[in-house]
CSV table of C-alpha atoms in Angstrom, one decimal:
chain,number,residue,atom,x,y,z
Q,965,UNK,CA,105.4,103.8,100.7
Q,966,UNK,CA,105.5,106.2,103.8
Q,967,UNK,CA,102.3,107.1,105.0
Q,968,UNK,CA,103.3,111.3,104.8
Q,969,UNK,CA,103.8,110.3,100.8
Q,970,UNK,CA,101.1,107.9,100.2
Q,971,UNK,CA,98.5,110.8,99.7
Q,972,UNK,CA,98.6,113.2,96.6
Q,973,UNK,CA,99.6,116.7,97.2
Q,974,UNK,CA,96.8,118.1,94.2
Q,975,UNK,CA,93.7,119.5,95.6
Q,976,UNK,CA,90.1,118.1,95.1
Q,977,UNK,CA,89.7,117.0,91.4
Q,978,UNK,CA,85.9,118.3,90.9
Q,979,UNK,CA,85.5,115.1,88.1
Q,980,UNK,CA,84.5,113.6,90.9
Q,981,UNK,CA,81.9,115.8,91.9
Q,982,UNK,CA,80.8,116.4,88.7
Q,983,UNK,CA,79.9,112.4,88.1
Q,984,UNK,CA,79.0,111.8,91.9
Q,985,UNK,CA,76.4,114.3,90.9
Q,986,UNK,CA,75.6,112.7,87.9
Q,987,UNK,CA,75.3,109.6,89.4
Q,988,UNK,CA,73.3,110.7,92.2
Q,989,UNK,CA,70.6,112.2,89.2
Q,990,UNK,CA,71.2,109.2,87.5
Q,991,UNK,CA,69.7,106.9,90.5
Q,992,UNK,CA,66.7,109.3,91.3
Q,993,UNK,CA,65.5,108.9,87.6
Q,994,UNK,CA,65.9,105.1,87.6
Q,995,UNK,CA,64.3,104.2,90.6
Q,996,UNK,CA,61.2,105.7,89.3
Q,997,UNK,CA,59.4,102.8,87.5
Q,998,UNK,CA,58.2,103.3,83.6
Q,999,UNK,CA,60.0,107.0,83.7
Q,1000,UNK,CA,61.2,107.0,79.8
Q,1001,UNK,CA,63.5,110.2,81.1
Q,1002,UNK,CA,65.5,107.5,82.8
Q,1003,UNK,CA,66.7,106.4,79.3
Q,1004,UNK,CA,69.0,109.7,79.5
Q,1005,UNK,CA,71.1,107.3,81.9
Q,1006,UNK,CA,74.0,105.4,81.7
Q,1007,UNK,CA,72.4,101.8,82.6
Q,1008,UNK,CA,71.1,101.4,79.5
Q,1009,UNK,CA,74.2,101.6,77.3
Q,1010,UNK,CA,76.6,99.8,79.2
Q,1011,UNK,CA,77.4,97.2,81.8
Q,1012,UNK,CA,78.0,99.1,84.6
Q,1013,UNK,CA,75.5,102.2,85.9
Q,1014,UNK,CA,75.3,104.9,88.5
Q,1015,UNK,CA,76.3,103.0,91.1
Q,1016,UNK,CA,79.3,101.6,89.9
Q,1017,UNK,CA,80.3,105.4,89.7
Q,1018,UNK,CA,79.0,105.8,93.4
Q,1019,UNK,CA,80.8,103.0,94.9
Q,1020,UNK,CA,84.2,103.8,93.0
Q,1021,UNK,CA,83.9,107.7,94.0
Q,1022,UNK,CA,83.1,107.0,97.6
Q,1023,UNK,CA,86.3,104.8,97.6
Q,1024,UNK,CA,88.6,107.6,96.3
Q,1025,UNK,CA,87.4,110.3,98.3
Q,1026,UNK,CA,87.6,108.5,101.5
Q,1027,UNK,CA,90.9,107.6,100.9
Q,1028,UNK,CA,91.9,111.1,99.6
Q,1029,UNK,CA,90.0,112.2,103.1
Q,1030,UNK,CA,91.0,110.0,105.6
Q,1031,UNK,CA,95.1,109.2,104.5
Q,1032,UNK,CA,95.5,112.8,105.0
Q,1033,UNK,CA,94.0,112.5,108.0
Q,1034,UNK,CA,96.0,109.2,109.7
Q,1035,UNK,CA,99.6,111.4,107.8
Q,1036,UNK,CA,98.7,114.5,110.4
Q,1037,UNK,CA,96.8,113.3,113.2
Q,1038,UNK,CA,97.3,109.7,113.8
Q,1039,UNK,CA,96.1,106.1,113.0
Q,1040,UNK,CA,94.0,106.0,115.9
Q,1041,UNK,CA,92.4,109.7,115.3
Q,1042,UNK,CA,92.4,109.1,111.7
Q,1043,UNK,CA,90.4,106.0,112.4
Q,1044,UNK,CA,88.1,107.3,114.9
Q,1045,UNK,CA,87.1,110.4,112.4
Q,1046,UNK,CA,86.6,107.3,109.5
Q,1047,UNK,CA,84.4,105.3,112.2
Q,1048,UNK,CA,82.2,108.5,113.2
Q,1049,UNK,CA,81.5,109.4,109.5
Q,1050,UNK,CA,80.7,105.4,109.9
Q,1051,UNK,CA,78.5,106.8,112.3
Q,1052,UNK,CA,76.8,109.7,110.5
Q,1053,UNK,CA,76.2,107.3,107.4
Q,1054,UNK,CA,73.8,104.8,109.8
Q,1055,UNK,CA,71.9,107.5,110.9
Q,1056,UNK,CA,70.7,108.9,107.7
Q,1057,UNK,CA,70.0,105.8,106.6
Q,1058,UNK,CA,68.0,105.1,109.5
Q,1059,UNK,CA,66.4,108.1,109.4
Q,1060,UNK,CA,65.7,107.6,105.2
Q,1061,UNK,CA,64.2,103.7,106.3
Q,1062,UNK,CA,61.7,105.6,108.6
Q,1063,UNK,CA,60.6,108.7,106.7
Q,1064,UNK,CA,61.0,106.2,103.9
Q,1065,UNK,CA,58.8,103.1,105.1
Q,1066,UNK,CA,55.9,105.5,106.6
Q,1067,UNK,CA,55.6,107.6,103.7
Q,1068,UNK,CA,55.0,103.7,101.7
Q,1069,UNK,CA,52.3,103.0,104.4
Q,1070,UNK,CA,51.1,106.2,104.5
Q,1071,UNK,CA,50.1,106.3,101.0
Q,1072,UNK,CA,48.9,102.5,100.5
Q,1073,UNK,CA,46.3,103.6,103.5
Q,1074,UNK,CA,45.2,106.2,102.5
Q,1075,UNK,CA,44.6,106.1,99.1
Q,1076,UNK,CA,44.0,102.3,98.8
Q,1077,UNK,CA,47.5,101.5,96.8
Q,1078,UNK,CA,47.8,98.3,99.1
Q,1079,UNK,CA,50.0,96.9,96.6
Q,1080,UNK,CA,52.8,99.4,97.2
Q,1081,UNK,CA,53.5,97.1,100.1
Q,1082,UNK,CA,54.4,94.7,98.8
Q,1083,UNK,CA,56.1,96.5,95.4
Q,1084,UNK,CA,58.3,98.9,98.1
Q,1085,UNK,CA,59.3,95.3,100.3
Q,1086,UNK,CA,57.6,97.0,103.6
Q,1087,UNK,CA,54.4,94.8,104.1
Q,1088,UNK,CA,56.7,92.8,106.6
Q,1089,UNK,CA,56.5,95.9,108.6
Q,1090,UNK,CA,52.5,95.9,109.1
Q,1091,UNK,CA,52.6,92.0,110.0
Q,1092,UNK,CA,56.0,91.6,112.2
Q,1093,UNK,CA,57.0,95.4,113.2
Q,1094,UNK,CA,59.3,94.7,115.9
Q,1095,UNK,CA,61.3,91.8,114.2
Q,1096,UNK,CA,61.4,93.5,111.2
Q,1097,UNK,CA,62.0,97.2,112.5
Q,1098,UNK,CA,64.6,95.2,114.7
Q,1099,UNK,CA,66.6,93.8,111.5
Q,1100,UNK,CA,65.7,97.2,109.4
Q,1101,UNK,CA,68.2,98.5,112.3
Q,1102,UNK,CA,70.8,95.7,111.6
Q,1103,UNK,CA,71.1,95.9,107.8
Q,1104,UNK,CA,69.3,93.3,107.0
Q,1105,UNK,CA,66.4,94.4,105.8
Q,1106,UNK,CA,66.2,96.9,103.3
Q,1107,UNK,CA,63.0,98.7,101.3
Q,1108,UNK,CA,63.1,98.4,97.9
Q,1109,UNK,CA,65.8,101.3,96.9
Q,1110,UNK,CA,67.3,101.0,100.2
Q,1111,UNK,CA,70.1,98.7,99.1
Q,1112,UNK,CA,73.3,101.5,98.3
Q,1113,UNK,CA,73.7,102.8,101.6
Q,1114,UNK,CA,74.0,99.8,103.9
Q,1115,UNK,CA,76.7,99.2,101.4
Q,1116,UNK,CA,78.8,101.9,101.6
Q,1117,UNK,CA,78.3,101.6,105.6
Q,1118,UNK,CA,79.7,98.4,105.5
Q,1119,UNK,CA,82.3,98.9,103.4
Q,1120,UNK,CA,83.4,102.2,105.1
Q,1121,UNK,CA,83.2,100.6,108.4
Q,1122,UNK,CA,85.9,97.8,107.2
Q,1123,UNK,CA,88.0,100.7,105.3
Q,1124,UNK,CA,90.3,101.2,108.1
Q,1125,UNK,CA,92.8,98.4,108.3
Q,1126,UNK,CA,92.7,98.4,104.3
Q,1127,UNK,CA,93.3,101.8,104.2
Q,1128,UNK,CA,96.1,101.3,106.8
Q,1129,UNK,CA,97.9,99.0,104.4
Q,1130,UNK,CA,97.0,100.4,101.1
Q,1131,UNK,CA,99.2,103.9,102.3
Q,1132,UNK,CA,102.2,101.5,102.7
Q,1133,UNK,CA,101.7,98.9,100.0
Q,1134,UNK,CA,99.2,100.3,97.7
Q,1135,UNK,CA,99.1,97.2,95.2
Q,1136,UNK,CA,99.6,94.1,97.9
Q,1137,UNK,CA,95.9,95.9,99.4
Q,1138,UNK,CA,94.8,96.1,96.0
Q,1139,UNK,CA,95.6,92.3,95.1
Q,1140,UNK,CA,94.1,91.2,98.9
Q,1141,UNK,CA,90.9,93.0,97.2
Q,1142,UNK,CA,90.7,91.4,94.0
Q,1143,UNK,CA,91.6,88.0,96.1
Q,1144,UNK,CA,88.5,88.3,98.3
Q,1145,UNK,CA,86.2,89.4,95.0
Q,1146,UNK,CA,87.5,86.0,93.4
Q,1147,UNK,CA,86.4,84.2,96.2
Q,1148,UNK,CA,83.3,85.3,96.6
Q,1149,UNK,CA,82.2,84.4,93.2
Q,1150,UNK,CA,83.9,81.2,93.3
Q,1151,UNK,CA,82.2,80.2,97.2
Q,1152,UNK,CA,79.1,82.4,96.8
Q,1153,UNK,CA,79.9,84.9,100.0
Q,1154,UNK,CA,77.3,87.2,100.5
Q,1155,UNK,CA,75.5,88.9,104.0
Q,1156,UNK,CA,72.5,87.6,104.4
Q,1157,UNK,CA,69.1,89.5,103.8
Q,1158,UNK,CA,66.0,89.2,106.0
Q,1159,UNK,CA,62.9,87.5,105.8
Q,1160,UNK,CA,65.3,85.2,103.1
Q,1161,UNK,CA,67.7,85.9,101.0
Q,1162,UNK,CA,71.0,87.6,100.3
Q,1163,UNK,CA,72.2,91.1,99.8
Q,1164,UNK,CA,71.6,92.8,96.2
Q,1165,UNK,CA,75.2,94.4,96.8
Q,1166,UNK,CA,77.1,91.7,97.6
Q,1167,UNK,CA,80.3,93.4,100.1
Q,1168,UNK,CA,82.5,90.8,99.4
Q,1169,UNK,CA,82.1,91.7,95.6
Q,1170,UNK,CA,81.4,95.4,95.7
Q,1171,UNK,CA,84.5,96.3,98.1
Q,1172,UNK,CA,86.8,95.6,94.6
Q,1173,UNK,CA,85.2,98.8,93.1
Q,1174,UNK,CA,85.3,100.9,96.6
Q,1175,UNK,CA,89.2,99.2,96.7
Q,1176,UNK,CA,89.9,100.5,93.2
Q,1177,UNK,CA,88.7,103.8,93.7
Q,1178,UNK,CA,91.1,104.3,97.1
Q,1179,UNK,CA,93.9,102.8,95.4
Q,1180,UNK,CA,93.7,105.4,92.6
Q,1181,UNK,CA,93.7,108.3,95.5
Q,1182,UNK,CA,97.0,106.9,96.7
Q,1183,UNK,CA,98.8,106.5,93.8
Q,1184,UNK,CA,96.6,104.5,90.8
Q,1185,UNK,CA,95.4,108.2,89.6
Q,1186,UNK,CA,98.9,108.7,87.4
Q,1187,UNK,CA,99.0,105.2,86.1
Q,1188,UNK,CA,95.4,105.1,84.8
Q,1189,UNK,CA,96.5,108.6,83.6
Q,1190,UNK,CA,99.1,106.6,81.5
Q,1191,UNK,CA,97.2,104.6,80.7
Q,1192,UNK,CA,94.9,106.6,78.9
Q,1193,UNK,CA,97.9,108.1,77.3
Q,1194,UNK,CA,98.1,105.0,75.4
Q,1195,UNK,CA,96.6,104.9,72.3
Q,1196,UNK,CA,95.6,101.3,72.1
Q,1197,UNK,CA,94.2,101.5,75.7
Q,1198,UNK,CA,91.9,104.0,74.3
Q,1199,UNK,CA,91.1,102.4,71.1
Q,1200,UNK,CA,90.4,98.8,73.7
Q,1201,UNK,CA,88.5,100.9,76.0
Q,1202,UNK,CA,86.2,102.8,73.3
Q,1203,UNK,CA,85.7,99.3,71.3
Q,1204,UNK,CA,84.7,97.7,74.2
Q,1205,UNK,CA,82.3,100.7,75.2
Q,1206,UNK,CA,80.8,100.5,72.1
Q,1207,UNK,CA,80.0,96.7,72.6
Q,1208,UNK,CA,78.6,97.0,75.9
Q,1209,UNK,CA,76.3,99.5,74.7
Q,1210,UNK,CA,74.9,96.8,71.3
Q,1211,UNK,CA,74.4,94.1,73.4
Q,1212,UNK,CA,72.9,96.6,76.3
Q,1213,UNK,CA,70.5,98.2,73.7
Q,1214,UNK,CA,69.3,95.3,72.1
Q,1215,UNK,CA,68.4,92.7,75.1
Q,1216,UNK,CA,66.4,96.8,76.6
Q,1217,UNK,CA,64.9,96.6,73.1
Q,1218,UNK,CA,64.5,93.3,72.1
Q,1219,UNK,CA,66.5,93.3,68.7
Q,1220,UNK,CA,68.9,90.3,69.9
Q,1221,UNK,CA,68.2,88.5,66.7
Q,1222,UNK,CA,71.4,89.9,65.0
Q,1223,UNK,CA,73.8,88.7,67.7
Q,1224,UNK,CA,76.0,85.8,67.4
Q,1225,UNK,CA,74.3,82.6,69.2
Q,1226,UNK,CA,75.1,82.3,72.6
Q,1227,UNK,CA,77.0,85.4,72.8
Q,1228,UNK,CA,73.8,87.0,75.0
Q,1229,UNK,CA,74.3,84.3,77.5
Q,1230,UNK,CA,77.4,85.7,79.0
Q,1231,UNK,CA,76.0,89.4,79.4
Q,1232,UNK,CA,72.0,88.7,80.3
Q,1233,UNK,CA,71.0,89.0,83.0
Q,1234,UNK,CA,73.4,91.5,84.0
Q,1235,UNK,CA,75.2,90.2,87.5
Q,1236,UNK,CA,75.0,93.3,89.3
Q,1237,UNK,CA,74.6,91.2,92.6
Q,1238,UNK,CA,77.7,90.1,92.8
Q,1239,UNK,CA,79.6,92.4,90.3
Q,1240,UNK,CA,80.4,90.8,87.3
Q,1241,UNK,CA,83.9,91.3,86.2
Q,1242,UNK,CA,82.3,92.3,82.2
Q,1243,UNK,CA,81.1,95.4,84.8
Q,1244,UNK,CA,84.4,96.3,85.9
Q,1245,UNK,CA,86.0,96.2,82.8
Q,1246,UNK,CA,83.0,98.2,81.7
Q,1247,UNK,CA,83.5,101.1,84.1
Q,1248,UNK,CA,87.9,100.9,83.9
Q,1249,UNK,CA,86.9,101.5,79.9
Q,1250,UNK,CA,84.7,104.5,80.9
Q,1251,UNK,CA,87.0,105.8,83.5
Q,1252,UNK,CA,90.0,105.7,80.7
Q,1253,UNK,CA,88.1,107.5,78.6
Q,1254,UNK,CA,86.3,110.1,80.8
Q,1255,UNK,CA,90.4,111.0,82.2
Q,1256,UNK,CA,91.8,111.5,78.2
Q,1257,UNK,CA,88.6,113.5,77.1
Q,1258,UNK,CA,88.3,115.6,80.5
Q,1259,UNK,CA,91.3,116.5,81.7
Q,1260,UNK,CA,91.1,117.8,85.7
Q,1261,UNK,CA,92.1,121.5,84.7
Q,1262,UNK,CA,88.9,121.2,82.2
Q,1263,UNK,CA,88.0,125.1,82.4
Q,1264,UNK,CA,84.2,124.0,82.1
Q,1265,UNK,CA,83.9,122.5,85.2
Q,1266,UNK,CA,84.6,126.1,86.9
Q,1267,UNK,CA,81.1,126.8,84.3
Q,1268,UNK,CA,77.9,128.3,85.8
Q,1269,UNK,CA,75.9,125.3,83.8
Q,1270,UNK,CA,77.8,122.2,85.6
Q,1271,UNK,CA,77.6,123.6,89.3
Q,1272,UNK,CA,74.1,122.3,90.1
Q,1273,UNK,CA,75.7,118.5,89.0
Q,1274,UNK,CA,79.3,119.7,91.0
Q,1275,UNK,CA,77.3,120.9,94.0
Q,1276,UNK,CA,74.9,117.8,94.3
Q,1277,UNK,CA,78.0,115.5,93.6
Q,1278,UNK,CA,79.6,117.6,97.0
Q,1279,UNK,CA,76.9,116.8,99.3
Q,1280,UNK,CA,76.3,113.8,97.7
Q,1281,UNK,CA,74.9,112.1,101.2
Q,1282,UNK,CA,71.9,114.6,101.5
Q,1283,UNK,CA,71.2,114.4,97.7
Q,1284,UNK,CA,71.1,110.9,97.8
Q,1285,UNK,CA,68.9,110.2,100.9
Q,1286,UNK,CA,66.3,113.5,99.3
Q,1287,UNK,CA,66.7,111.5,95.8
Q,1288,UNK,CA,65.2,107.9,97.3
Q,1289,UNK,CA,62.3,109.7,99.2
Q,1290,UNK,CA,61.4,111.6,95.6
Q,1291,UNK,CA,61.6,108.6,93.7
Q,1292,UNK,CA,58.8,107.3,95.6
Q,1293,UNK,CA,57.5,110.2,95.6
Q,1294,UNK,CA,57.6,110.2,91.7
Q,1295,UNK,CA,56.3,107.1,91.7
Q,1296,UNK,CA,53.0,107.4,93.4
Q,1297,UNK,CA,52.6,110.6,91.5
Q,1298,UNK,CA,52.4,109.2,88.3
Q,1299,UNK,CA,50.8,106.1,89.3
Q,1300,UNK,CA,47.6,108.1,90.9
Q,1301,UNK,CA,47.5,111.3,88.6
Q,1302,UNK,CA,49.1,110.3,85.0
Q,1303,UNK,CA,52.0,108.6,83.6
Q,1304,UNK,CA,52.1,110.6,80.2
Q,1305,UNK,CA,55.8,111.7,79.1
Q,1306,UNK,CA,55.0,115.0,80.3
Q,1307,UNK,CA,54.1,114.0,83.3
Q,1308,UNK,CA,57.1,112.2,83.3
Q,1309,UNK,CA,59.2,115.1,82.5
Q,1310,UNK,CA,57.7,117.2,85.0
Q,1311,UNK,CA,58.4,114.7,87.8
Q,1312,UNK,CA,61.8,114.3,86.8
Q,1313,UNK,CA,62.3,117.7,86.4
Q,1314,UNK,CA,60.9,118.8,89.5
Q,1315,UNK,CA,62.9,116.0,91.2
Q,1316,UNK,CA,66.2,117.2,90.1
Q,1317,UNK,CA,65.2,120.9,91.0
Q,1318,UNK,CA,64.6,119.9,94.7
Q,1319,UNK,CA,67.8,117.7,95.0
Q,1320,UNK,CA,69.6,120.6,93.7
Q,1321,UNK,CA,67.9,123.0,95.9
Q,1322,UNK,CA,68.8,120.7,98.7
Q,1323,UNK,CA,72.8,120.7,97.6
Q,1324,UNK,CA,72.8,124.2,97.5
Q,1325,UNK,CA,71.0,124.9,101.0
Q,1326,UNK,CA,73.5,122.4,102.8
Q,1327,UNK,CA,76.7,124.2,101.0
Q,1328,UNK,CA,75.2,127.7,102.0
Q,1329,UNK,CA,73.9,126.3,105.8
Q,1330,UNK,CA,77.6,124.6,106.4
Q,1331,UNK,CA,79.2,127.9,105.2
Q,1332,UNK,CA,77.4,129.4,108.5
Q,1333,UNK,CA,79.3,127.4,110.4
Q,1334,UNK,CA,83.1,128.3,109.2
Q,1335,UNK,CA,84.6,131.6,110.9
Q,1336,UNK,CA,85.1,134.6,109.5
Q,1337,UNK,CA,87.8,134.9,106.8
Q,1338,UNK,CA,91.1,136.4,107.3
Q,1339,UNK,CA,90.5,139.0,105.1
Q,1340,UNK,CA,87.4,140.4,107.3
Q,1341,UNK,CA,89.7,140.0,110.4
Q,1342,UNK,CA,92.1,142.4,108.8
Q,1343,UNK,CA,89.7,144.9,107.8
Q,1344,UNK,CA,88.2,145.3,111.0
Q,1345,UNK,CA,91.2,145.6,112.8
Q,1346,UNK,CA,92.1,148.1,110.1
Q,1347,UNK,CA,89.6,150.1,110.9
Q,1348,UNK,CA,90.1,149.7,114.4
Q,1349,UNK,CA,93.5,151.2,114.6
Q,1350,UNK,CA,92.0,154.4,112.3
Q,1351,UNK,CA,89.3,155.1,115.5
Q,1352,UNK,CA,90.7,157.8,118.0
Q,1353,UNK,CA,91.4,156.4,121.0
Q,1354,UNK,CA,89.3,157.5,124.2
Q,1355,UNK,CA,92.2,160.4,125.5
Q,1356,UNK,CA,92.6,161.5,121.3
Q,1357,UNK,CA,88.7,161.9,121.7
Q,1358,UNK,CA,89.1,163.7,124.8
Q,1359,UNK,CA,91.7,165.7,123.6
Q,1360,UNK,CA,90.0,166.9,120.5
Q,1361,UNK,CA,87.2,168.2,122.2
């Protein structure tokens, strides 16, 4: 496929924004600990959760970006604006691991909480600062709730050759993907973590999501749109939907009495590690039925009640960074003053509110920065030619 055709001539389908945002709320409620408002997300009726949705968004949208970019500018400028968002994505997360880690020690000091250490993964910064500060910096170690963003820096920093290939042969990349997932479950590839370990995001595994959602920029979009045309796709998808939600409900709640023997041992624990393929099929279900029940021309996402989820799922980097801080913040809130549901309420509540807030500001402040708009242009040079000129001034008096 030529490179000038590989990229879709609609405009910004604001689905996206609309579940970016979702999943970015969805991931500040459930990385507060014991917050029953968290049962409002998708985690617990399904395999896959917010960050399934995360990954596969960030995919699309960077391919939707940056193949328009390589069609008009270049493969070497379109790669050099894909390496400095690289670039902006390491510093906020280094800036988040900072803010992040001192607000932890800050708070275990202070107020005695010296288990918060250990709970948030940052007592190695009291004992070894430098080596751990020093691997912090290289990805390898990560705060508890720290673990999405080194993934999508990794996988955006190895997005270019993929995305090179993917705008000529869309479904050889895609294959190349789904190659390198196989093989990392079957020879257990994964970075490794520091003091021990491995990654909770496995790359290797989680690039297949990231690779599915840029495949569907350049070209996927209209066949999963035919597929969900198909009324025994749908029926599949919505059966298997359902499923995932019984067996999801009942090993959250306990009730696993009622399924078939065995049958819990292929879905518990949940491989998110190294993305199970029950979780891919999980989210391809979702994502078949989300396209045939909200179409992109859907008048209500143009509505005055989904703009706070739009405009968070937009500047979905600053929400996401504010969201992690808050959720610790959250945390220690209702760990030192009270965990009651309204207490839970008013933390998530208040959450959301400043994440929002936050969406908003960073739309309006980034707005400062465009220059004025034709029509303005117009209008003062409009107004321009009506003024006398010096000599008609002259002249009149």
């Amino acid at each position: 496929m030529p490179a000038s055709k590989a990229v879709s001539p609609r405009g910004r389908d604001l689905r996206l924004d609309l579940f970016r945002g979702l999943a970015n709320w969805a991931i500040f409620l459930d990385h507060i600990p014991n917050n029953s408002i968290a049962w409002l997300t998708t985690r617990n009726y399904g395999f896959s959760d917010a960050a399934d949705i995360f990954v596969f968004i960030s995919g699309y949208t960077a391919a939707f970006v940056y193949a328009r970019k390589i069609s008009a500018q270049g493969m070497l400028a379109g790669t050099a604006l894909l390496m400095r968002r690289v670039w902006q994505l390491y510093v906020a997360h280094v800036l988040l691991f900072v803010f992040y880690a001192a607000a932890i020690g800050y708070v275990a000091q202070r107020y005695g909480h010296s288990h918060l250490l250990d709970e948030f993964n940052v007592a190695g910064l009291i004992e070894q600062p430098v080596a751990t500060l020093t691997q912090g910096l290289m990805l390898k170690f990560k705060p508890l709730n720290l673990d999405v963003l080194p993934l999508y820096i990794v996988l955006m920093a190895g997005f270019p050759p993929l995305l090179i290939a993917m705008m000529r042969w869309p479904n050889a990349a895609l294959a190349a993907s789904i190659s390198v997932y196989l093989s990392a479950r079957l020879f257990g590839w994964n970075f490794s973590a520091y003091p021990s370990g491995d990654w909770y995001f496995n790359p290797f595994a989680w690039q297949l999501l990231f690779t599915l959602g840029a495949w569907a920029a350049l070209g996927g979009r209209t066949r999963m749109q035919v597929l969900a045309r198909s009324r025994a796709v749908l029926a599949a998808s919505i059966a298997f939907v359902v499923f995932a939600a019984v067996v999801t409900l009942a090993d959250r709640l306990g009730t696993t009495a009622f399924l078939p023997t065995g049958m819990l041992e292929w879905f518990v624990p949940n491989d998110k590690t190294n993305l199970a393929p029950y979780r891919v099929l999980h989210f391809l279900a979702v994502a078949v039925i989300v396209v045939r029940l909200v179409p992109s021309d859907w008048s209500g996402l143009r509505s005055a009640a989904l703009q706070p989820l739009i405009v968070c799922g937009q500047r979905s980097l600053e929400v996401f960074c504010v969201g992690i801080f808050l959720s610790f913040v959250g945390h220690f809130i209702l760990e030192m003053y009270s965990d009651g549901l309204a207490a839970q309420v008013a933390v998530s509540a208040g959450g959301l509110a400043l994440m929002t807030c936050v969406a908003f500001y960073r739309n309006w402040s980034r707005s400062l920065d465009r220059p004025p708009s034709s029509a303005k242009r117009t209008a003062v040079l409009d107004v321009r030619r009506r003024e006398p000129s010096t000599d008609q001034k002259v002249d009149a008096k």
